[in-house]
Coordinates of C-alpha atoms and ligand atoms in Angstrom, one line a residue:
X1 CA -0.2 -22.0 7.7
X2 CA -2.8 -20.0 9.5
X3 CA -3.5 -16.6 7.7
X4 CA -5.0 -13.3 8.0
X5 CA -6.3 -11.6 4.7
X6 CA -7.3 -7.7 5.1
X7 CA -8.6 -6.7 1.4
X8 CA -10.3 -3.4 -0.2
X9 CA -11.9 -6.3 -2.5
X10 CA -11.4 -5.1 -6.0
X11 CA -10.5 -7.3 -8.9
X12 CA -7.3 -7.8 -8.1
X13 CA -7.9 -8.9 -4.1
X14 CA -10.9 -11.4 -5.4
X15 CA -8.0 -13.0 -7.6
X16 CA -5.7 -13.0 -4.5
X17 CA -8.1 -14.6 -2.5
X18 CA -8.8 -17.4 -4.7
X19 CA -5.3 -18.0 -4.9
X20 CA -5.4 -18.1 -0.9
X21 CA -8.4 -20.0 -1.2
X22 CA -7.1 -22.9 -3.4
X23 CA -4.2 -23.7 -0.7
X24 CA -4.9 -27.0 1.2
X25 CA -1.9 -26.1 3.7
X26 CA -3.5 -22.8 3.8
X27 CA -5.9 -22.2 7.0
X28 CA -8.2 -18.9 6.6
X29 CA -8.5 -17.9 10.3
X30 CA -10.4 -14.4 9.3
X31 CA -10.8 -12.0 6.0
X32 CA -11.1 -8.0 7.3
X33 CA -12.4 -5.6 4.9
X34 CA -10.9 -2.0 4.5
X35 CA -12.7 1.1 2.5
X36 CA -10.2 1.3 -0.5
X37 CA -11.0 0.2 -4.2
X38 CA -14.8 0.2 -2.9
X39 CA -16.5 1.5 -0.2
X40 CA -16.3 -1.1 3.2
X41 CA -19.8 -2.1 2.5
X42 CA -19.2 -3.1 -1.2
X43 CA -15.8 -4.5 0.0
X44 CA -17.6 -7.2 2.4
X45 CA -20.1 -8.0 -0.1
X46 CA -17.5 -8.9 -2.5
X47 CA -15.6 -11.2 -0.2
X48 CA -18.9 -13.1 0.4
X49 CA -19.4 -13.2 -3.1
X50 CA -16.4 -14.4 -4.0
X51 CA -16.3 -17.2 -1.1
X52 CA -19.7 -18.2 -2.7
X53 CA -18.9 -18.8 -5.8
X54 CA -15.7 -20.9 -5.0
X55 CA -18.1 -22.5 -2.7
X56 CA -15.3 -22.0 0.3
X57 CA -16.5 -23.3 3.6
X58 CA -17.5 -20.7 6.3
X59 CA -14.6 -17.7 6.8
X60 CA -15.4 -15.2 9.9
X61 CA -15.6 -11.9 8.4
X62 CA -14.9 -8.4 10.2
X63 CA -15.8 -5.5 8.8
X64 CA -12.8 -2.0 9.5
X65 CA -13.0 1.0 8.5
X66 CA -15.4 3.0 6.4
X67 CA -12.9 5.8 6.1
X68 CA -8.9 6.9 6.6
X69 CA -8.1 7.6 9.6
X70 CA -7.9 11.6 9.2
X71 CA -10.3 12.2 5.8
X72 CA -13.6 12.1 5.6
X73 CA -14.0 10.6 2.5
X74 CA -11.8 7.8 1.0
X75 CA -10.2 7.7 -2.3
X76 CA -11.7 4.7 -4.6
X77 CA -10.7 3.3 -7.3
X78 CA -13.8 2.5 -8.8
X79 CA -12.8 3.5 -12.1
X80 CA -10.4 0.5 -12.3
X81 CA -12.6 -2.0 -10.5
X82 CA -16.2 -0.8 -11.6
X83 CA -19.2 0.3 -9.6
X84 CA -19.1 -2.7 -7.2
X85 CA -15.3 -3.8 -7.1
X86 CA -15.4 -6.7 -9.1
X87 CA -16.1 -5.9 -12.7
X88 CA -19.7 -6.1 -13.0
X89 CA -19.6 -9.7 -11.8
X90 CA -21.2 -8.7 -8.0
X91 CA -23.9 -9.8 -6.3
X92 CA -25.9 -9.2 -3.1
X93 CA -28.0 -12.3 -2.2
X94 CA -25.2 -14.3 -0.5
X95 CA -26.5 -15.9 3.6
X96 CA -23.3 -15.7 4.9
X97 CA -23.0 -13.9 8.2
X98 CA -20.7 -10.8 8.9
X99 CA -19.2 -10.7 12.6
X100 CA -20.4 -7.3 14.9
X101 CA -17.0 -7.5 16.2
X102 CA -15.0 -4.9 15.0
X103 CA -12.2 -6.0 12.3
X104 CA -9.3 -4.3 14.4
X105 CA -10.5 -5.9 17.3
X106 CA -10.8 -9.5 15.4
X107 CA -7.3 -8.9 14.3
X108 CA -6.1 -8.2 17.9
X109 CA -7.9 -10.9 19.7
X110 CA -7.0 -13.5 17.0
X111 CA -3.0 -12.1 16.9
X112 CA -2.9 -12.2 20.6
X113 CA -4.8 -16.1 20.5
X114 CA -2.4 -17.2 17.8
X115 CA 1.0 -15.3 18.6
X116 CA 4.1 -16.7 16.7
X117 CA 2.0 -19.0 14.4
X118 CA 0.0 -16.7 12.0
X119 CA 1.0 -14.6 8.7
X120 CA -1.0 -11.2 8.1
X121 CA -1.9 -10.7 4.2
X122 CA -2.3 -7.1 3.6
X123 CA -4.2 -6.3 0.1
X124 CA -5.5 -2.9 0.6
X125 CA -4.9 0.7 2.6
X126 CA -3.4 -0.4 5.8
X127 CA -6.6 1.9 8.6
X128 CA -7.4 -1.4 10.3
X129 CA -3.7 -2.2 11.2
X130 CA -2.6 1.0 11.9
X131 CA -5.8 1.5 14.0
X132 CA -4.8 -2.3 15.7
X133 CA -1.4 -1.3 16.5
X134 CA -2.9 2.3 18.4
X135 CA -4.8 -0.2 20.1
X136 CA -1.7 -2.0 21.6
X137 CA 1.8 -1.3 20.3
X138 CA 3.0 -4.9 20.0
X139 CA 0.5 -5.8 17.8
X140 CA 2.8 -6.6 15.0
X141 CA 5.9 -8.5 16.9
X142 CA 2.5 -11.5 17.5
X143 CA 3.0 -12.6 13.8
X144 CA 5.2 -14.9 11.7
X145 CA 5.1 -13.4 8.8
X146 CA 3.7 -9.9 6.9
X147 CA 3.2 -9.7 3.7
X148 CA 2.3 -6.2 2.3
X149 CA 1.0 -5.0 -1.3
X150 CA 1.7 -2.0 -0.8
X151 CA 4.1 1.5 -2.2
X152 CA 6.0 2.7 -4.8
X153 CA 9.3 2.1 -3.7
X154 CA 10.8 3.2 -6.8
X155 CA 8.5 6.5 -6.9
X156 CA 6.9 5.1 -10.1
X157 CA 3.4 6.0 -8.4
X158 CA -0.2 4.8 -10.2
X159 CA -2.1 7.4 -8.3
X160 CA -0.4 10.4 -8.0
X161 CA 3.1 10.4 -9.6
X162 CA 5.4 9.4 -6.5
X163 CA 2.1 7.5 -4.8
X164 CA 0.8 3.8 -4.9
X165 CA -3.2 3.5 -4.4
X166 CA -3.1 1.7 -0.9
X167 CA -0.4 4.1 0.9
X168 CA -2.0 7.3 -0.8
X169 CA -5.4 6.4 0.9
X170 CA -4.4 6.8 4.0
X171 CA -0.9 7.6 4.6
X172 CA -1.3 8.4 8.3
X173 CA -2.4 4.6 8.7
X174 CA 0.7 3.8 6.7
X175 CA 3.0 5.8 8.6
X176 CA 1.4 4.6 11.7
X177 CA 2.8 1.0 10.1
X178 CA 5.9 1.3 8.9
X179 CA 6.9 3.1 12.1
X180 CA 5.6 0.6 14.3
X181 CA 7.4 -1.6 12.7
X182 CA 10.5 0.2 13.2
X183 CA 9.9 0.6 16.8
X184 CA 9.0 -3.0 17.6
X185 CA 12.1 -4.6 14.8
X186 CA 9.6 -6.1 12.5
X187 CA 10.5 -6.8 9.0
X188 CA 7.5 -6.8 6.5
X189 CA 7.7 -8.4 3.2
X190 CA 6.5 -6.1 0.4
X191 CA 5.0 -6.0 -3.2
X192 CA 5.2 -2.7 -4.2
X193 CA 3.8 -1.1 -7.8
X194 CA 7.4 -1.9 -9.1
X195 CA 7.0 -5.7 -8.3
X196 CA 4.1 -5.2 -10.4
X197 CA 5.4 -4.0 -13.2
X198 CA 8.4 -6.2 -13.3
X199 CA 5.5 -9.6 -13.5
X200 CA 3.4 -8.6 -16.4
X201 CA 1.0 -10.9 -18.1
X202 CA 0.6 -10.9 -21.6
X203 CA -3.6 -10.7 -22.3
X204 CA -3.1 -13.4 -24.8
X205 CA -1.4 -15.6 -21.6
X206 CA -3.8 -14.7 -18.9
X207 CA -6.9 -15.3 -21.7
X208 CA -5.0 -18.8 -21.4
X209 CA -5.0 -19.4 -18.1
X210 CA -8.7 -18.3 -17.6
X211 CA -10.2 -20.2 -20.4
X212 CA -12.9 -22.7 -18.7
X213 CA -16.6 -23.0 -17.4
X214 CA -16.8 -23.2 -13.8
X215 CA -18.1 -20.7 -12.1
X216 CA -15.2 -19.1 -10.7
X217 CA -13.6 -19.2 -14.7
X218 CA -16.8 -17.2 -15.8
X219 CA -16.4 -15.2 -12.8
X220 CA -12.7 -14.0 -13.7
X221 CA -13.5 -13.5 -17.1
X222 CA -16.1 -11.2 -16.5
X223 CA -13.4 -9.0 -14.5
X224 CA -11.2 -9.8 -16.8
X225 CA -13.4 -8.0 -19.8
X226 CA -13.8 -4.7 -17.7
X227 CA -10.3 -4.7 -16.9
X228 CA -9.3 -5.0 -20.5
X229 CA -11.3 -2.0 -21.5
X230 CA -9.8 0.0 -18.8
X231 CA -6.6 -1.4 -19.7
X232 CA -7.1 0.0 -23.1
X233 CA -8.3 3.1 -21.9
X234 CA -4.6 3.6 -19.8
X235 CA -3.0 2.4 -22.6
X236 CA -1.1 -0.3 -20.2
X237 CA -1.0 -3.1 -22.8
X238 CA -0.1 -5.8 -19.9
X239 CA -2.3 -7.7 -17.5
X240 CA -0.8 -6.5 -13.6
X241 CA -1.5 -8.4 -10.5
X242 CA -0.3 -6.6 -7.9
X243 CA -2.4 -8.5 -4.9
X244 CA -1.9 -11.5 -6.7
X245 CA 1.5 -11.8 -6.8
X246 CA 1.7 -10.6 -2.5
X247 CA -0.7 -13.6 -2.1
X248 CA 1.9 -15.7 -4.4
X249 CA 4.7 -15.2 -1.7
X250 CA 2.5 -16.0 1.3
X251 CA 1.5 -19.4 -0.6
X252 CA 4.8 -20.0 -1.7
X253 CA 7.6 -18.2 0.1
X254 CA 10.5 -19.7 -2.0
X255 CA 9.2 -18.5 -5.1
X256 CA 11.2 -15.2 -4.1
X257 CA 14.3 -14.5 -6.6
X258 CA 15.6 -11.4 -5.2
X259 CA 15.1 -9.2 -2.7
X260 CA 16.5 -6.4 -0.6
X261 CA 16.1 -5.4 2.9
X262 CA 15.5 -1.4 3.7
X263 CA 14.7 0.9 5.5
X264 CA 11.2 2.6 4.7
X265 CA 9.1 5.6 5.5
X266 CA 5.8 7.4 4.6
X267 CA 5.4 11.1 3.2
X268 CA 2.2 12.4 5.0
X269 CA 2.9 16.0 4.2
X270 CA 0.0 17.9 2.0
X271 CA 2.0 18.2 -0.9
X272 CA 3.2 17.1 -4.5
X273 CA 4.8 13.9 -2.4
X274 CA 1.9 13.3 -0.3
X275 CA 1.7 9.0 0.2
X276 CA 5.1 8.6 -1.4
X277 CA 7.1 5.7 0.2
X278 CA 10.5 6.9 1.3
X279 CA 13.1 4.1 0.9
X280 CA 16.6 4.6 2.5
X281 CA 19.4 3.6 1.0
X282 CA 21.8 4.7 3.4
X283 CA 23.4 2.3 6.2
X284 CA 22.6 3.9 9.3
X285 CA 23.5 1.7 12.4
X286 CA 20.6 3.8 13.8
X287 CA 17.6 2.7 12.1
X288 CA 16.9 -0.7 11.6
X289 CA 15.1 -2.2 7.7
X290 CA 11.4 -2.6 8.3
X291 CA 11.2 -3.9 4.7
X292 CA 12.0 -6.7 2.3
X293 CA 11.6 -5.2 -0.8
X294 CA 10.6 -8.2 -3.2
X295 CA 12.0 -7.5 -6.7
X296 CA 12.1 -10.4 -8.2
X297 CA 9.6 -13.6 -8.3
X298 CA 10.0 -17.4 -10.1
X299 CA 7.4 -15.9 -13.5
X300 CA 6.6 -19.7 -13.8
X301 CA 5.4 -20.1 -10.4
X302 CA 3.6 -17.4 -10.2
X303 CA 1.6 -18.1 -13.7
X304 CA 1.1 -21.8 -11.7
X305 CA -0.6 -20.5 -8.7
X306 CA -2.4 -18.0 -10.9
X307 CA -3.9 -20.9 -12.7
X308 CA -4.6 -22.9 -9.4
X309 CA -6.7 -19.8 -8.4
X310 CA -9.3 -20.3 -11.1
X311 CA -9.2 -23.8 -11.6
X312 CA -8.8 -25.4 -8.4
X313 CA -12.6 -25.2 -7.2
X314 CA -13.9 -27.3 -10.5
X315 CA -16.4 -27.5 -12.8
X316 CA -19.8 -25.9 -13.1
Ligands
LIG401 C1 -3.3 -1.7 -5.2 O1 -4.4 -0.8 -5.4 C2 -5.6 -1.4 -5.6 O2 -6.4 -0.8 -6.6 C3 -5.3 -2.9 -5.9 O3 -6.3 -3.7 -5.4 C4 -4.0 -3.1 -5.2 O4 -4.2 -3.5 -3.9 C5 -2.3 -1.5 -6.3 O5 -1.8 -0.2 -6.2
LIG402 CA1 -6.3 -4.3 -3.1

């Protein structure tokens, strides 16, 4: 499979992209980086720490946007992810080259060069897609498959109350999106906030499948100790991966229990509602779905691939 990841590179996206990583059917064409948990500059520094420490052989990397496509300054969520995205496990020294070629460029050029063969991985607010599909309005119909963390299809929001973190960033971008894909009769596959809470990890089983000493263990522990004093702090007394488990149904598309296909749209008004995903439930010959709502996925599978994601790339 040839794929596409565009991340905001938190703690959650570093754990996706391991999971990504560890595929040996899995071919990494690019990684583009979004402002979202971080700010873009953090974001790209994390990916190449993170491809360092798994020692991954060289992935192009194309930076997108600093910023939403109608604020000036992003939201972050910093207090989740810590100062530099990834727990206080960060660092800055890594050789590996960025490309000067802008990420929604990259993503066209490398859509257009790969039409009908590639799946697009979406981990964070969607500014370099929506920017992509301004650019030329068939951007979407060039891939296989889309797979979206994204919404809060059930308006349980985690950011405002009717909001998820990567459509509240920048609705607009979303809107831009999920409209598209009306237009062009694209179906997108998506891991909303709901998914999430329906897959919860018990600490004492994700303490489980961490426990080892290679670099990329120590690595997720680290995260793993910030997250659990946030977690605390929420009082959410679960381990959620809600990047995680989109990157589980791009590396294993039958691990899907149920499912169901709908019609979606994006709230950009200035209000209460502002970023709240709209689902229809209605049958309306007029519209067509531009969603498959995952609901369900095999738990067993999931916790699997989770595992494979720390301990595929070996010892210290
Ligand atoms: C999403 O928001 C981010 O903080 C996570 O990385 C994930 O992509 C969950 O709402
Ligand atoms: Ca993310």
């Amino acid at each position: 499979m040839k794929l596409i990841v565009d991340t905001d590179v938190g703690i959650d996206d570093a754990i996706a992209l391991l999971m990504v990583l560890a595929q040996t059917d899995i071919r990494l064409l690019a990684i583009t980086t979004v402002a979202g948990n971080v700010s873009l500059a953090q974001a790209t520094q994390n990916i190449k720490t993170i491809l360092d420490i798994a020692n991954a052989p060289a992935v192009p990397i194309y930076q997108g946007c600093a910023r939403p496509l109608m604020r000036y300054a992003a939201l972050d969520a910093m207090d989740v992810h810590g100062d530099d995205g990834l727990g206080g496990a960060g660092r800055t020294d890594s050789p590996r080259p960025v490309s000067d070629e802008p990420a929604s460029l990259a993503l066209l050029r490398l859509a257009r060069q790969h039409t009908g063969r590639l799946t697009l991985l979406t981990l964070g607010p969607l500014t370099n897609i929506a920017l992509a599909i301004r650019l030329d309005p068939t951007f979407l119909t060039h891939f296989e498959r889309i797979v979206m963390m994204a919404g809060a299809v059930d308006v349980r929001g985690n950011t405002s109350a009717v909001a998820e973190f990567n459509i509240v960033v920048d609705p607009e971008a979303a809107h831009i999106v999920f409209d598209a894909c009306h237009r062009a009769g694209v179906t997108v596959q998506l891991i909303s906030w709901e998914a999430t809470l329906a897959h919860p990890l018990t600490p004492e089983a994700w303490a489980d499948i961490i426990a080892g000493d290679s670099p990329v263990a120590r690595l997720t522990q680290t995260m793993t100790d910030f997250l659990n004093e946030r977690r605390v702090e929420y009082n959410e007394p679960h381990i959620l991966w809600p990047d995680p488990l989109a990157a589980a149904i791009v590396c294993r598309p039958e691990i899907i229990l149920n499912q169901e296909v709908r019609s979606i749209a994006i709230e950009t008004g200035h209000t209460l509602t502002r970023g709240q995903t709209v689902v229809d439930y209605r049958h309306r010959p007029d519209k067509l779905p531009n969603a498959q709502i995952i609901r369900e996925v095999d738990g067993q599978q999931f916790r699997d691939l989770l595992r494979m994601a720390v301990h595929h790339f070996g010892g210290a």
